[in-house]
Amino acid sequence: MSAQPHQHADIRPEIPRTPDGIAAALLPSRRMRFRVELGGTATGEAFERLLEVWWCRATLDQRGGREARSAAARAGTLPLGSWDSLRSRREKREG
């Protein structure tokens, strides 16, 4: 076994931060709710917040494994980390 750093593949899907891009990436079961919320939101800051929230959901939908993550969260076995450990990993990744 070598001491080489583990390289993570960039698995982030490229989802446009537009209403159509987000809707296309969402699971069908969530798409209608997104459209309903979108229709009730004016432009401006509230609109941008709505897009951000739903873009995050669409990103998770596209990653796969949603059922396994949900089950682990409900069972209390979802792996967690501290902010310090996350910051440390990020700093190492960015060099």
mmCIF file of C-alpha atoms in Angstrom:
data_model
loop_
_atom_site.group_PDB
_atom_site.id
_atom_site.type_symbol
_atom_site.label_atom_id
_atom_site.label_comp_id
_atom_site.label_asym_id
_atom_site.label_seq_id
_atom_site.Cartn_x
_atom_site.Cartn_y
_atom_site.Cartn_z
ATOM 1 C CA MET A 1 0.000 0.000 0.000
ATOM 2 C CA SER A 2 1.416 3.386 -0.931
ATOM 3 C CA ALA A 3 1.201 6.650 0.918
ATOM 4 C CA GLN A 4 -0.081 8.487 -2.124
ATOM 5 C CA PRO A 5 -2.944 10.893 -1.475
ATOM 6 C CA HIS A 6 -6.331 9.641 -2.465
ATOM 7 C CA GLN A 7 -7.712 11.617 -5.392
ATOM 8 C CA HIS A 8 -11.437 12.172 -5.344
ATOM 9 C CA ALA A 9 -13.168 12.305 -8.673
ATOM 10 C CA ASP A 10 -15.192 15.425 -9.263
ATOM 11 C CA ILE A 11 -18.643 13.873 -9.135
ATOM 12 C CA ARG A 12 -20.588 17.107 -9.074
ATOM 13 C CA PRO A 13 -23.071 17.085 -11.898
ATOM 14 C CA GLU A 14 -23.131 20.152 -14.080
ATOM 15 C CA ILE A 15 -26.645 21.407 -13.511
ATOM 16 C CA PRO A 16 -27.507 24.841 -14.856
ATOM 17 C CA ARG A 17 -28.809 27.153 -12.140
ATOM 18 C CA THR A 18 -31.868 27.934 -14.180
ATOM 19 C CA PRO A 19 -35.473 26.860 -13.621
ATOM 20 C CA ASP A 20 -35.374 24.504 -16.611
ATOM 21 C CA GLY A 21 -31.948 23.089 -15.719
ATOM 22 C CA ILE A 22 -32.991 22.408 -12.145
ATOM 23 C CA ALA A 23 -36.332 20.888 -13.156
ATOM 24 C CA ALA A 24 -34.612 18.549 -15.610
ATOM 25 C CA ALA A 25 -32.216 17.303 -12.916
ATOM 26 C CA LEU A 26 -34.816 16.727 -10.195
ATOM 27 C CA LEU A 27 -36.404 13.362 -9.581
ATOM 28 C CA PRO A 28 -39.846 13.274 -11.212
ATOM 29 C CA SER A 29 -41.481 12.974 -7.797
ATOM 30 C CA ARG A 30 -40.050 16.373 -6.784
ATOM 31 C CA ARG A 31 -40.361 18.269 -10.052
ATOM 32 C CA MET A 32 -43.986 19.364 -9.617
ATOM 33 C CA ARG A 33 -43.350 20.768 -6.138
ATOM 34 C CA PHE A 34 -40.443 22.778 -7.545
ATOM 35 C CA ARG A 35 -42.651 24.172 -10.312
ATOM 36 C CA VAL A 36 -45.382 25.102 -7.804
ATOM 37 C CA GLU A 37 -42.918 26.916 -5.532
ATOM 38 C CA LEU A 38 -41.316 28.582 -8.529
ATOM 39 C CA GLY A 39 -44.679 29.864 -9.735
ATOM 40 C CA GLY A 40 -45.352 31.459 -6.363
ATOM 41 C CA THR A 41 -42.017 33.266 -6.159
ATOM 42 C CA ALA A 42 -41.366 36.681 -7.616
ATOM 43 C CA THR A 43 -38.052 37.699 -9.092
ATOM 44 C CA GLY A 44 -35.218 39.055 -7.016
ATOM 45 C CA GLU A 45 -33.703 37.764 -3.818
ATOM 46 C CA ALA A 46 -36.494 35.292 -2.995
ATOM 47 C CA PHE A 47 -36.232 33.841 -6.503
ATOM 48 C CA GLU A 48 -32.462 33.430 -6.175
ATOM 49 C CA ARG A 49 -32.840 31.720 -2.776
ATOM 50 C CA LEU A 50 -35.434 29.347 -4.223
ATOM 51 C CA LEU A 51 -33.124 28.433 -7.108
ATOM 52 C CA GLU A 52 -30.229 27.835 -4.706
ATOM 53 C CA VAL A 53 -32.250 25.515 -2.450
ATOM 54 C CA TRP A 54 -33.664 23.516 -5.336
ATOM 55 C CA TRP A 55 -30.319 23.411 -7.189
ATOM 56 C CA CYS A 56 -28.824 21.730 -4.110
ATOM 57 C CA ARG A 57 -31.675 19.209 -4.084
ATOM 58 C CA ALA A 58 -31.242 18.548 -7.805
ATOM 59 C CA THR A 59 -27.518 18.010 -7.276
ATOM 60 C CA LEU A 60 -28.236 15.402 -4.607
ATOM 61 C CA ASP A 61 -30.846 13.754 -6.829
ATOM 62 C CA GLN A 62 -28.269 13.406 -9.608
ATOM 63 C CA ARG A 63 -25.596 11.940 -7.338
ATOM 64 C CA GLY A 64 -27.521 8.750 -6.779
ATOM 65 C CA GLY A 65 -27.606 6.758 -3.581
ATOM 66 C CA ARG A 66 -30.331 9.006 -2.227
ATOM 67 C CA GLU A 67 -32.222 6.126 -0.651
ATOM 68 C CA ALA A 68 -29.116 4.846 1.132
ATOM 69 C CA ARG A 69 -28.260 8.322 2.477
ATOM 70 C CA SER A 70 -31.843 8.838 3.662
ATOM 71 C CA ALA A 71 -31.904 5.457 5.398
ATOM 72 C CA ALA A 72 -28.565 6.159 7.092
ATOM 73 C CA ALA A 73 -29.804 9.569 8.259
ATOM 74 C CA ARG A 74 -32.983 8.054 9.699
ATOM 75 C CA ALA A 75 -30.984 5.309 11.434
ATOM 76 C CA GLY A 76 -28.492 7.803 12.850
ATOM 77 C CA THR A 77 -25.572 6.134 11.068
ATOM 78 C CA LEU A 78 -24.828 8.843 8.527
ATOM 79 C CA PRO A 79 -21.089 9.584 8.705
ATOM 80 C CA LEU A 80 -20.518 13.040 10.128
ATOM 81 C CA GLY A 81 -17.474 15.224 10.507
ATOM 82 C CA SER A 82 -16.573 18.376 12.353
ATOM 83 C CA TRP A 83 -16.143 21.728 10.635
ATOM 84 C CA ASP A 84 -12.467 21.580 11.578
ATOM 85 C CA SER A 85 -11.982 18.255 9.796
ATOM 86 C CA LEU A 86 -13.846 19.538 6.734
ATOM 87 C CA ARG A 87 -11.738 22.703 6.650
ATOM 88 C CA SER A 88 -8.555 20.667 7.020
ATOM 89 C CA ARG A 89 -9.510 18.357 4.143
ATOM 90 C CA ARG A 90 -10.375 21.349 1.978
ATOM 91 C CA GLU A 91 -7.068 23.079 2.731
ATOM 92 C CA LYS A 92 -5.136 19.912 1.868
ATOM 93 C CA ARG A 93 -7.088 19.539 -1.376
ATOM 94 C CA GLU A 94 -6.454 23.140 -2.398
ATOM 95 C CA GLY A 95 -2.768 22.868 -1.579
#
